[in-house]
Structure formats: structure tokens, C-alpha cells
XYZ file of C-alpha atoms in Angstrom:
153
model
C -11.455 53.230 -124.894
C -13.616 54.457 -127.502
C -13.267 58.574 -127.661
C -16.456 58.644 -129.635
C -18.833 58.849 -126.589
C -16.627 62.203 -125.577
C -14.835 64.273 -127.722
C -10.997 64.698 -126.237
C -10.425 68.433 -125.951
C -7.260 67.912 -124.424
C -4.422 70.307 -124.055
C -1.678 68.425 -125.874
C 0.385 67.381 -123.160
C 1.934 63.938 -122.988
C 1.527 61.063 -119.991
C -0.610 62.440 -116.962
C -1.927 66.068 -117.232
C -0.996 68.661 -113.999
C -3.106 71.477 -115.571
C -5.675 72.671 -117.768
C -5.135 74.737 -120.868
C -7.075 77.527 -118.848
C -4.835 77.404 -116.006
C -6.594 75.286 -113.594
C -5.916 71.921 -111.869
C -6.876 68.682 -112.971
C -9.416 65.926 -111.437
C -10.237 62.642 -112.012
C -13.770 61.441 -112.728
C -15.434 58.804 -113.774
C -17.769 57.944 -117.333
C -20.924 57.338 -116.938
C -21.644 56.738 -120.868
C -22.957 53.294 -121.880
C -19.859 53.102 -124.363
C -17.455 53.589 -121.575
C -18.910 52.904 -118.016
C -16.936 53.460 -114.940
C -13.789 54.374 -117.481
C -11.583 57.119 -115.313
C -10.571 60.329 -117.252
C -8.821 63.849 -116.259
C -10.753 66.769 -116.783
C -10.466 70.357 -116.175
C -11.203 71.462 -112.821
C -13.771 73.820 -113.675
C -17.395 73.155 -113.172
C -17.872 73.465 -117.171
C -19.389 70.509 -118.594
C -16.280 68.401 -120.580
C -19.181 67.524 -123.445
C -18.995 71.445 -124.121
C -15.934 71.547 -125.496
C -16.630 72.362 -128.893
C -13.268 74.048 -130.629
C -9.624 74.275 -129.755
C -9.890 78.094 -128.723
C -12.166 77.170 -125.549
C -11.762 73.890 -124.990
C -10.937 72.201 -121.495
C -8.531 69.173 -120.819
C -10.114 65.392 -121.101
C -8.122 62.538 -121.020
C -8.646 59.097 -120.427
C -6.629 57.568 -117.760
C -5.481 54.484 -119.431
C -4.258 56.777 -122.256
C -2.197 58.961 -119.847
C -0.623 56.086 -118.314
C 0.132 54.328 -121.562
C 2.030 57.778 -122.784
C 3.576 57.687 -119.317
C 5.026 54.453 -119.811
C 6.181 54.875 -123.362
C 7.767 57.738 -122.799
C 9.730 55.804 -119.635
C 10.888 53.181 -121.974
C 13.845 54.748 -123.624
C 14.838 55.997 -120.579
C 15.027 52.838 -118.938
C 16.659 51.371 -121.884
C 19.406 53.719 -121.139
C 19.512 53.329 -117.714
C 19.972 49.784 -118.239
C 22.371 50.211 -120.517
C 24.656 52.363 -118.141
C 23.746 49.914 -115.291
C 25.577 47.220 -117.681
C 28.302 49.420 -118.595
C 29.125 50.269 -114.895
C 28.873 46.432 -114.313
C 31.904 45.722 -116.674
C 33.945 48.992 -115.121
C 33.176 46.841 -111.631
C 34.277 43.357 -113.178
C 37.174 45.282 -114.810
C 38.330 47.015 -111.901
C 38.019 43.984 -109.377
C 40.479 42.294 -111.581
C 42.937 45.201 -111.179
C 42.595 45.105 -108.059
C 42.767 41.013 -107.514
C 45.867 41.612 -109.744
C 47.586 44.283 -107.718
C 46.836 42.272 -104.276
C 48.810 39.520 -106.163
C 51.295 41.852 -107.005
C 51.598 43.531 -103.180
C 51.733 40.000 -101.576
C 54.361 38.979 -104.323
C 56.516 42.171 -103.411
C 56.082 41.554 -99.837
C 57.516 37.992 -100.087
C 60.619 39.927 -102.292
C 60.939 42.096 -99.452
C 60.822 39.311 -96.479
C 63.575 37.562 -98.505
C 65.703 40.906 -99.126
C 65.480 41.523 -95.236
C 66.597 38.055 -94.329
C 69.452 37.990 -97.084
C 70.400 41.632 -95.030
C 70.462 40.209 -91.755
C 72.734 37.075 -92.554
C 75.294 39.404 -94.464
C 75.152 41.659 -91.047
C 75.408 38.283 -89.229
C 78.447 37.312 -91.555
C 79.947 40.684 -91.620
C 79.875 40.772 -87.841
C 81.830 37.285 -87.832
C 84.193 38.260 -89.795
C 85.140 41.100 -88.197
C 85.055 39.537 -84.836
C 87.568 37.033 -86.415
C 90.045 39.492 -88.183
C 90.209 41.620 -84.987
C 90.963 38.196 -82.949
C 93.718 37.374 -85.656
C 95.125 40.952 -86.145
C 95.308 41.727 -82.385
C 95.739 39.111 -80.282
C 97.848 39.461 -77.235
C 99.435 36.135 -77.471
C 100.928 36.454 -80.813
C 103.688 39.560 -81.002
C 103.673 39.362 -84.758
C 103.199 43.023 -85.907
C 101.338 43.624 -89.308
C 103.219 45.110 -91.657
C 101.520 46.485 -94.964
C 103.034 47.379 -97.861
C 106.585 46.267 -96.590
């Protein structure tokens, strides 16, 4: 856009303007000049002619839409880079947590198998204890043999 056709009387705000320096809202108009035919621009919502802006003191808003959108994008790029970096870090953390979770699952499965082995061993020991107790009871207290157990004599 050529700024020679209309003097830029901008408030100094970057991006898409929300209000004019006079406090009024902003409207969008279309240029009818030969240098910029059909080009959209932002201007003060007042009925004053944009070309009447002669000094900063009494100036109203004028800004090409193209320039405003470019500034919006330009201002957003650093924030997008920061967000992209945060997303990358978060993905790395998620991957690390997935690895830790997989390791914990494997450890839990191993512990479960070890616990099952211990339970089986305990059951076998209990059965053997019961068998030995029954055999000792039978040997010591059988009625057919009248022998007395004498301990320590």
C-alpha cells in the first residue's frame, strides 16, 4: 500500500485498532483513490474526513487493514514460537512419563509373579508342616504300641 495517497494519522497502536485517539470506535472503509483503489482501511468512526488530519494534535485514526493484519501476525509469531516450544517440552515429558509408566508396569508384573511364587511356596510348606505333624502325632500317640516317650532320661 502506498501511504502517499492518504496521510497516516494512526494512534500508534500496533495491530488492529480498537478505538481512535478521540475515543470513538473504528470503522472499516474502502479506498477510492487511483493509487489504492478498493483497498480497505480502518478509520475513526467520526464523520470527519480522514484527509483532514494535519497534525498529531487533531489527528484521527487511519490505518491500512493489510498493515494492521501484518502487525497482528508479526506480534503473534514470537508467542507462537514460545507455545510451540512448550508443546515440544510437554511432548518430551509425556514420552518420559510413558517410559517410566512402562517400567513400573513391568516391575509390578515381576513383583506379582514373585508374590505368586511366594504364596505357592507358603502353601507347600504348610502342607508339609501338616503332613509332618500328622506323622509325628501318629508315631508318638499310636495305641498299638505302649511305649512312652521319655524325654531327657
